Amino acid sequence: MSKYDDIRQQAYDANMQLPELGLVLFTFGNASAADRNLHVFAIKPSGIPYKDLSPEKMVIVDFDGKIVEGNLRPSSDTLTHAVLYKNFETIGGIAHTHSTYATGWAQSLRDIPIYGTTHADHTTCDIPCAAPMNDEMIEGDYEYQTGFQIINALRQRNLSYEDVEMVLVGNHAPFTWGKNAAKAVYNSAVLEEIAKMAFITETVKADALRLKDALIKKHYERKHGKNSYYGQ
Ligand SMILES: [Zn+2]
């Protein structure tokens, strides 16, 4: 028994969901689960196929990216997770995939416009695409800077990480987060669906119109906010 068993299990379950939901191939992608009281998170080890993972193989890392417990090397994206946990103070889970449609938008360097109510149920703005890093950032501590790339994308648009739990990293792929690892994975799946729907919308009609403000507000508030009435 270890005090980290709970987050190891959460991280394992979240990682295993990624291939099950069709969001990753081979060893692409990673998910992590944080313990805010212990100031650590559990993350997938680097380069191990999903079928060979187990809760014990999850690596425990602190919010500066230093290994606390575990024999394997953590995911190469660990520093990005660490930066996000340190700066987004209420999140408990992060997921990163190269899911096809969301990555297509990231590679196009475009925010995903809010075209429909599926999108509005989850967030009221376009999904931000963070601008590519400058060359010094790329040559420096790349994964660490990716965290700031995400933080800056929200800051430039005056958005809060609590209102928008998904960002496309320009030329790369999406990162999502949430109150726990399961919610972060859920957001990765939702983002992929929103990206696919937006792609189809523009294919059907290149000059499709954004959702009206009244519908954005209605759909978001049905699920969120103090007068929400969606679900049980
Ligand atoms: Zn990646």
PDB file of C-alpha atoms and ligand atoms in Angstrom:
ATOM      1  CA  MET A   1       0.000   0.000   0.000  1.00  0.00           C
ATOM      2  CA  SER A   2       1.191   3.458  -0.853  1.00  0.00           C
ATOM      3  CA  LYS A   3      -0.430   6.827  -0.244  1.00  0.00           C
ATOM      4  CA  TYR A   4      -0.273   7.249  -4.027  1.00  0.00           C
ATOM      5  CA  ASP A   5      -2.365   4.139  -4.856  1.00  0.00           C
ATOM      6  CA  ASP A   6      -5.498   6.173  -5.437  1.00  0.00           C
ATOM      7  CA  ILE A   7      -4.010   8.540  -8.048  1.00  0.00           C
ATOM      8  CA  ARG A   8      -2.084   5.646  -9.664  1.00  0.00           C
ATOM      9  CA  GLN A   9      -5.375   3.842 -10.181  1.00  0.00           C
ATOM     10  CA  GLN A  10      -7.094   7.019 -11.470  1.00  0.00           C
ATOM     11  CA  ALA A  11      -4.237   7.723 -13.890  1.00  0.00           C
ATOM     12  CA  TYR A  12      -4.227   4.102 -15.082  1.00  0.00           C
ATOM     13  CA  ASP A  13      -8.007   4.093 -15.676  1.00  0.00           C
ATOM     14  CA  ALA A  14      -7.816   7.421 -17.529  1.00  0.00           C
ATOM     15  CA  ASN A  15      -4.931   6.284 -19.746  1.00  0.00           C
ATOM     16  CA  MET A  16      -6.714   3.028 -20.620  1.00  0.00           C
ATOM     17  CA  GLN A  17      -9.760   5.005 -21.720  1.00  0.00           C
ATOM     18  CA  LEU A  18      -7.757   6.859 -24.387  1.00  0.00           C
ATOM     19  CA  PRO A  19      -7.334   3.877 -26.783  1.00  0.00           C
ATOM     20  CA  GLU A  20     -10.804   2.541 -25.846  1.00  0.00           C
ATOM     21  CA  LEU A  21     -12.351   5.808 -27.009  1.00  0.00           C
ATOM     22  CA  GLY A  22     -10.281   5.781 -30.200  1.00  0.00           C
ATOM     23  CA  LEU A  23      -8.373   8.909 -29.181  1.00  0.00           C
ATOM     24  CA  VAL A  24      -4.823   7.493 -29.449  1.00  0.00           C
ATOM     25  CA  LEU A  25      -2.713   5.064 -31.516  1.00  0.00           C
ATOM     26  CA  PHE A  26       0.313   3.036 -30.331  1.00  0.00           C
ATOM     27  CA  THR A  27       1.939   4.890 -27.424  1.00  0.00           C
ATOM     28  CA  PHE A  28       0.618   8.368 -28.402  1.00  0.00           C
ATOM     29  CA  GLY A  29      -1.045  10.393 -25.695  1.00  0.00           C
ATOM     30  CA  ASN A  30      -1.012  10.432 -21.929  1.00  0.00           C
ATOM     31  CA  ALA A  31      -3.210  11.205 -18.955  1.00  0.00           C
ATOM     32  CA  SER A  32      -2.416  12.105 -15.362  1.00  0.00           C
ATOM     33  CA  ALA A  33      -4.225  12.371 -12.018  1.00  0.00           C
ATOM     34  CA  ALA A  34      -3.205  14.779  -9.231  1.00  0.00           C
ATOM     35  CA  ASP A  35      -3.405  14.680  -5.457  1.00  0.00           C
ATOM     36  CA  ARG A  36      -3.644  18.336  -4.434  1.00  0.00           C
ATOM     37  CA  ASN A  37      -2.963  17.588  -0.748  1.00  0.00           C
ATOM     38  CA  LEU A  38       0.245  15.697  -1.493  1.00  0.00           C
ATOM     39  CA  HIS A  39       1.263  18.082  -4.327  1.00  0.00           C
ATOM     40  CA  VAL A  40       1.990  15.248  -6.756  1.00  0.00           C
ATOM     41  CA  PHE A  41       0.484  13.604  -9.800  1.00  0.00           C
ATOM     42  CA  ALA A  42       0.554  10.124 -11.315  1.00  0.00           C
ATOM     43  CA  ILE A  43       1.370   9.925 -15.025  1.00  0.00           C
ATOM     44  CA  LYS A  44       1.871   7.282 -17.692  1.00  0.00           C
ATOM     45  CA  PRO A  45       5.434   6.016 -18.147  1.00  0.00           C
ATOM     46  CA  SER A  46       7.125   6.948 -21.425  1.00  0.00           C
ATOM     47  CA  GLY A  47       6.909   4.711 -24.494  1.00  0.00           C
ATOM     48  CA  ILE A  48       5.058   1.745 -22.950  1.00  0.00           C
ATOM     49  CA  PRO A  49       2.166   0.285 -25.005  1.00  0.00           C
ATOM     50  CA  TYR A  50      -1.232   0.740 -23.355  1.00  0.00           C
ATOM     51  CA  LYS A  51      -1.791  -3.037 -23.085  1.00  0.00           C
ATOM     52  CA  ASP A  52       1.350  -3.359 -20.960  1.00  0.00           C
ATOM     53  CA  LEU A  53       0.368  -0.655 -18.471  1.00  0.00           C
ATOM     54  CA  SER A  54      -0.740  -1.348 -14.897  1.00  0.00           C
ATOM     55  CA  PRO A  55      -1.534   1.016 -12.002  1.00  0.00           C
ATOM     56  CA  GLU A  56       1.869   0.178 -10.408  1.00  0.00           C
ATOM     57  CA  LYS A  57       3.687   1.420 -13.518  1.00  0.00           C
ATOM     58  CA  MET A  58       2.292   4.964 -13.182  1.00  0.00           C
ATOM     59  CA  VAL A  59       5.068   7.358 -12.156  1.00  0.00           C
ATOM     60  CA  ILE A  60       4.587   9.805  -9.266  1.00  0.00           C
ATOM     61  CA  VAL A  61       5.931  13.282 -10.004  1.00  0.00           C
ATOM     62  CA  ASP A  62       5.747  16.611  -8.136  1.00  0.00           C
ATOM     63  CA  PHE A  63       4.442  19.892  -9.592  1.00  0.00           C
ATOM     64  CA  ASP A  64       8.006  20.823 -10.623  1.00  0.00           C
ATOM     65  CA  GLY A  65       8.253  17.630 -12.693  1.00  0.00           C
ATOM     66  CA  LYS A  66      10.628  15.780 -10.333  1.00  0.00           C
ATOM     67  CA  ILE A  67      10.088  12.039  -9.867  1.00  0.00           C
ATOM     68  CA  VAL A  68       8.849  11.227  -6.368  1.00  0.00           C
ATOM     69  CA  GLU A  69       8.202   7.497  -6.750  1.00  0.00           C
ATOM     70  CA  GLY A  70       8.461   4.955  -9.595  1.00  0.00           C
ATOM     71  CA  ASN A  71      11.092   3.015 -11.507  1.00  0.00           C
ATOM     72  CA  LEU A  72      10.124   3.991 -15.035  1.00  0.00           C
ATOM     73  CA  ARG A  73      10.768   7.219 -16.896  1.00  0.00           C
ATOM     74  CA  PRO A  74       7.598   9.368 -16.923  1.00  0.00           C
ATOM     75  CA  SER A  75       5.902  10.522 -20.159  1.00  0.00           C
ATOM     76  CA  SER A  76       7.979  12.932 -22.236  1.00  0.00           C
ATOM     77  CA  ASP A  77       5.131  15.458 -21.764  1.00  0.00           C
ATOM     78  CA  THR A  78       5.440  15.383 -17.949  1.00  0.00           C
ATOM     79  CA  LEU A  79       6.721  18.954 -17.656  1.00  0.00           C
ATOM     80  CA  THR A  80       3.705  20.276 -19.567  1.00  0.00           C
ATOM     81  CA  HIS A  81       1.422  18.538 -17.049  1.00  0.00           C
ATOM     82  CA  ALA A  82       3.504  19.907 -14.139  1.00  0.00           C
ATOM     83  CA  VAL A  83       3.257  23.505 -15.397  1.00  0.00           C
ATOM     84  CA  LEU A  84      -0.511  23.195 -15.822  1.00  0.00           C
ATOM     85  CA  TYR A  85      -1.030  21.703 -12.327  1.00  0.00           C
ATOM     86  CA  LYS A  86       1.074  24.468 -10.831  1.00  0.00           C
ATOM     87  CA  ASN A  87      -0.795  27.272 -12.591  1.00  0.00           C
ATOM     88  CA  PHE A  88      -4.346  25.885 -12.850  1.00  0.00           C
ATOM     89  CA  GLU A  89      -4.838  25.507  -9.115  1.00  0.00           C
ATOM     90  CA  THR A  90      -8.126  23.632  -8.993  1.00  0.00           C
ATOM     91  CA  ILE A  91      -7.614  20.979 -11.687  1.00  0.00           C
ATOM     92  CA  GLY A  92      -7.133  17.310 -10.741  1.00  0.00           C
ATOM     93  CA  GLY A  93      -6.515  15.670 -14.124  1.00  0.00           C
ATOM     94  CA  ILE A  94      -4.966  16.295 -17.560  1.00  0.00           C
ATOM     95  CA  ALA A  95      -5.170  14.394 -20.848  1.00  0.00           C
ATOM     96  CA  HIS A  96      -3.185  14.790 -24.063  1.00  0.00           C
ATOM     97  CA  THR A  97      -4.019  13.013 -27.318  1.00  0.00           C
ATOM     98  CA  HIS A  98      -3.305  13.369 -31.019  1.00  0.00           C
ATOM     99  CA  SER A  99      -6.950  12.634 -31.869  1.00  0.00           C
ATOM    100  CA  THR A 100      -7.442  13.127 -35.598  1.00  0.00           C
ATOM    101  CA  TYR A 101      -9.912  15.982 -35.987  1.00  0.00           C
ATOM    102  CA  ALA A 102      -8.753  18.078 -33.043  1.00  0.00           C
ATOM    103  CA  THR A 103      -5.163  17.668 -34.274  1.00  0.00           C
ATOM    104  CA  GLY A 104      -6.274  18.711 -37.771  1.00  0.00           C
ATOM    105  CA  TRP A 105      -7.495  22.032 -36.343  1.00  0.00           C
ATOM    106  CA  ALA A 106      -4.299  22.398 -34.276  1.00  0.00           C
ATOM    107  CA  GLN A 107      -2.200  21.840 -37.394  1.00  0.00           C
ATOM    108  CA  SER A 108      -4.278  24.422 -39.247  1.00  0.00           C
ATOM    109  CA  LEU A 109      -3.587  26.890 -36.402  1.00  0.00           C
ATOM    110  CA  ARG A 110      -7.288  27.674 -36.165  1.00  0.00           C
ATOM    111  CA  ASP A 111      -9.557  28.129 -33.159  1.00  0.00           C
ATOM    112  CA  ILE A 112     -12.616  25.869 -33.499  1.00  0.00           C
ATOM    113  CA  PRO A 113     -15.608  28.166 -34.061  1.00  0.00           C
ATOM    114  CA  ILE A 114     -18.680  27.583 -31.949  1.00  0.00           C
ATOM    115  CA  TYR A 115     -21.144  26.287 -34.534  1.00  0.00           C
ATOM    116  CA  GLY A 116     -23.592  24.235 -32.493  1.00  0.00           C
ATOM    117  CA  THR A 117     -25.169  23.319 -29.201  1.00  0.00           C
ATOM    118  CA  THR A 118     -22.865  20.315 -28.590  1.00  0.00           C
ATOM    119  CA  HIS A 119     -20.046  22.827 -28.364  1.00  0.00           C
ATOM    120  CA  ALA A 120     -22.137  25.314 -26.317  1.00  0.00           C
ATOM    121  CA  ASP A 121     -23.045  22.595 -23.773  1.00  0.00           C
ATOM    122  CA  HIS A 122     -19.363  22.486 -22.810  1.00  0.00           C
ATOM    123  CA  THR A 123     -18.009  25.978 -23.333  1.00  0.00           C
ATOM    124  CA  THR A 124     -19.295  29.329 -24.559  1.00  0.00           C
ATOM    125  CA  CYS A 125     -16.352  30.379 -26.731  1.00  0.00           C
ATOM    126  CA  ASP A 126     -14.357  29.114 -29.703  1.00  0.00           C
ATOM    127  CA  ILE A 127     -11.828  26.439 -28.645  1.00  0.00           C
ATOM    128  CA  PRO A 128      -8.508  28.327 -28.514  1.00  0.00           C
ATOM    129  CA  CYS A 129      -5.564  27.276 -30.652  1.00  0.00           C
ATOM    130  CA  ALA A 130      -2.301  28.398 -29.029  1.00  0.00           C
ATOM    131  CA  ALA A 131       0.110  30.115 -31.427  1.00  0.00           C
ATOM    132  CA  PRO A 132       3.258  28.104 -32.258  1.00  0.00           C
ATOM    133  CA  MET A 133       6.261  28.695 -30.041  1.00  0.00           C
ATOM    134  CA  ASN A 134       9.088  30.925 -31.112  1.00  0.00           C
ATOM    135  CA  ASP A 135      12.416  29.257 -31.959  1.00  0.00           C
ATOM    136  CA  GLU A 136      14.061  30.005 -28.610  1.00  0.00           C
ATOM    137  CA  MET A 137      11.211  28.359 -26.752  1.00  0.00           C
ATOM    138  CA  ILE A 138      11.418  25.304 -29.043  1.00  0.00           C
ATOM    139  CA  GLU A 139      15.173  24.978 -28.559  1.00  0.00           C
ATOM    140  CA  GLY A 140      14.872  25.603 -24.819  1.00  0.00           C
ATOM    141  CA  ASP A 141      12.809  23.502 -22.462  1.00  0.00           C
ATOM    142  CA  TYR A 142      10.205  22.480 -25.030  1.00  0.00           C
ATOM    143  CA  GLU A 143       7.733  20.508 -22.894  1.00  0.00           C
ATOM    144  CA  TYR A 144       7.922  23.094 -20.087  1.00  0.00           C
ATOM    145  CA  GLN A 145       7.239  25.894 -22.584  1.00  0.00           C
ATOM    146  CA  THR A 146       4.278  23.979 -24.019  1.00  0.00           C
ATOM    147  CA  GLY A 147       2.605  24.509 -20.635  1.00  0.00           C
ATOM    148  CA  PHE A 148       3.106  28.271 -20.920  1.00  0.00           C
ATOM    149  CA  GLN A 149       1.950  28.205 -24.530  1.00  0.00           C
ATOM    150  CA  ILE A 150      -1.394  26.856 -23.247  1.00  0.00           C
ATOM    151  CA  ILE A 151      -1.560  29.337 -20.342  1.00  0.00           C
ATOM    152  CA  ASN A 152      -0.783  32.247 -22.690  1.00  0.00           C
ATOM    153  CA  ALA A 153      -3.441  31.192 -25.201  1.00  0.00           C
ATOM    154  CA  LEU A 154      -6.091  31.519 -22.479  1.00  0.00           C
ATOM    155  CA  ARG A 155      -4.626  34.729 -21.081  1.00  0.00           C
ATOM    156  CA  GLN A 156      -4.536  36.433 -24.505  1.00  0.00           C
ATOM    157  CA  ARG A 157      -8.235  35.658 -24.982  1.00  0.00           C
ATOM    158  CA  ASN A 158      -9.119  36.615 -21.414  1.00  0.00           C
ATOM    159  CA  LEU A 159     -10.438  33.111 -20.715  1.00  0.00           C
ATOM    160  CA  SER A 160     -10.288  31.163 -17.471  1.00  0.00           C
ATOM    161  CA  TYR A 161      -9.081  27.551 -17.271  1.00  0.00           C
ATOM    162  CA  GLU A 162     -12.221  26.809 -15.283  1.00  0.00           C
ATOM    163  CA  ASP A 163     -14.499  27.930 -18.117  1.00  0.00           C
ATOM    164  CA  VAL A 164     -12.462  26.438 -20.968  1.00  0.00           C
ATOM    165  CA  GLU A 165     -11.019  23.018 -20.188  1.00  0.00           C
ATOM    166  CA  MET A 166      -9.486  22.394 -23.628  1.00  0.00           C
ATOM    167  CA  VAL A 167      -6.815  24.033 -25.781  1.00  0.00           C
ATOM    168  CA  LEU A 168      -5.259  23.105 -29.118  1.00  0.00           C
ATOM    169  CA  VAL A 169      -1.495  23.507 -29.151  1.00  0.00           C
ATOM    170  CA  GLY A 170      -0.657  24.989 -32.552  1.00  0.00           C
ATOM    171  CA  ASN A 171       1.069  22.545 -34.954  1.00  0.00           C
ATOM    172  CA  HIS A 172       0.804  19.869 -32.272  1.00  0.00           C
ATOM    173  CA  ALA A 173      -2.412  18.562 -30.715  1.00  0.00           C
ATOM    174  CA  PRO A 174      -4.929  19.087 -27.895  1.00  0.00           C
ATOM    175  CA  PHE A 175      -4.510  19.181 -24.123  1.00  0.00           C
ATOM    176  CA  THR A 176      -7.581  18.974 -21.900  1.00  0.00           C
ATOM    177  CA  TRP A 177      -8.085  19.039 -18.138  1.00  0.00           C
ATOM    178  CA  GLY A 178     -10.791  18.851 -15.498  1.00  0.00           C
ATOM    179  CA  LYS A 179     -11.559  18.341 -11.814  1.00  0.00           C
ATOM    180  CA  ASN A 180     -10.160  14.796 -12.117  1.00  0.00           C
ATOM    181  CA  ALA A 181      -8.492  12.522 -14.695  1.00  0.00           C
ATOM    182  CA  ALA A 182     -11.804  11.012 -15.822  1.00  0.00           C
ATOM    183  CA  LYS A 183     -13.179  14.490 -16.603  1.00  0.00           C
ATOM    184  CA  ALA A 184     -10.002  15.364 -18.520  1.00  0.00           C
ATOM    185  CA  VAL A 185     -10.456  12.256 -20.704  1.00  0.00           C
ATOM    186  CA  TYR A 186     -14.154  13.056 -21.147  1.00  0.00           C
ATOM    187  CA  ASN A 187     -13.119  16.527 -22.352  1.00  0.00           C
ATOM    188  CA  SER A 188     -10.662  14.983 -24.847  1.00  0.00           C
ATOM    189  CA  ALA A 189     -13.478  12.887 -26.312  1.00  0.00           C
ATOM    190  CA  VAL A 190     -15.873  15.868 -26.389  1.00  0.00           C
ATOM    191  CA  LEU A 191     -13.243  18.031 -28.061  1.00  0.00           C
ATOM    192  CA  GLU A 192     -12.642  15.413 -30.755  1.00  0.00           C
ATOM    193  CA  GLU A 193     -16.388  15.265 -31.457  1.00  0.00           C
ATOM    194  CA  ILE A 194     -16.704  19.079 -31.557  1.00  0.00           C
ATOM    195  CA  ALA A 195     -13.693  19.276 -33.918  1.00  0.00           C
ATOM    196  CA  LYS A 196     -15.214  16.657 -36.203  1.00  0.00           C
ATOM    197  CA  MET A 197     -18.617  18.364 -36.249  1.00  0.00           C
ATOM    198  CA  ALA A 198     -17.049  21.768 -36.988  1.00  0.00           C
ATOM    199  CA  PHE A 199     -15.023  20.242 -39.844  1.00  0.00           C
ATOM    200  CA  ILE A 200     -18.170  18.722 -41.340  1.00  0.00           C
ATOM    201  CA  THR A 201     -20.074  21.991 -40.864  1.00  0.00           C
ATOM    202  CA  GLU A 202     -17.483  23.913 -42.898  1.00  0.00           C
ATOM    203  CA  THR A 203     -17.389  21.135 -45.496  1.00  0.00           C
ATOM    204  CA  VAL A 204     -21.154  21.342 -45.971  1.00  0.00           C
ATOM    205  CA  LYS A 205     -21.162  25.138 -45.877  1.00  0.00           C
ATOM    206  CA  ALA A 206     -17.870  27.039 -46.059  1.00  0.00           C
ATOM    207  CA  ASP A 207     -19.413  30.246 -44.676  1.00  0.00           C
ATOM    208  CA  ALA A 208     -21.465  28.589 -41.918  1.00  0.00           C
ATOM    209  CA  LEU A 209     -22.632  30.986 -39.218  1.00  0.00           C
ATOM    210  CA  ARG A 210     -21.613  30.835 -35.575  1.00  0.00           C
ATOM    211  CA  LEU A 211     -24.218  29.878 -33.014  1.00  0.00           C
ATOM    212  CA  LYS A 212     -26.389  32.801 -31.864  1.00  0.00           C
ATOM    213  CA  ASP A 213     -25.569  34.266 -28.446  1.00  0.00           C
ATOM    214  CA  ALA A 214     -29.001  33.420 -27.080  1.00  0.00           C
ATOM    215  CA  LEU A 215     -28.501  29.716 -27.902  1.00  0.00           C
ATOM    216  CA  ILE A 216     -24.939  29.693 -26.538  1.00  0.00           C
ATOM    217  CA  LYS A 217     -26.183  31.130 -23.258  1.00  0.00           C
ATOM    218  CA  LYS A 218     -29.210  28.850 -23.048  1.00  0.00           C
ATOM    219  CA  HIS A 219     -27.247  25.654 -23.656  1.00  0.00           C
ATOM    220  CA  TYR A 220     -24.391  26.475 -21.352  1.00  0.00           C
ATOM    221  CA  GLU A 221     -26.658  27.542 -18.510  1.00  0.00           C
ATOM    222  CA  ARG A 222     -28.831  24.439 -18.869  1.00  0.00           C
ATOM    223  CA  LYS A 223     -25.819  22.357 -17.820  1.00  0.00           C
ATOM    224  CA  HIS A 224     -23.783  24.785 -15.722  1.00  0.00           C
ATOM    225  CA  GLY A 225     -24.542  27.791 -13.538  1.00  0.00           C
ATOM    226  CA  LYS A 226     -26.839  28.053 -10.563  1.00  0.00           C
ATOM    227  CA  ASN A 227     -30.086  27.481 -12.423  1.00  0.00           C
ATOM    228  CA  SER A 228     -28.935  24.404 -14.357  1.00  0.00           C
ATOM    229  CA  TYR A 229     -31.584  21.774 -15.003  1.00  0.00           C
ATOM    230  CA  TYR A 230     -29.790  19.202 -17.216  1.00  0.00           C
ATOM    231  CA  GLY A 231     -29.417  15.693 -15.741  1.00  0.00           C
ATOM    232  CA  GLN A 232     -30.490  14.317 -12.341  1.00  0.00           C
TER     233      GLN A 232
HETATM  234 ZN    ZN B   1       1.827  15.243 -28.279  1.00  0.00          ZN
END
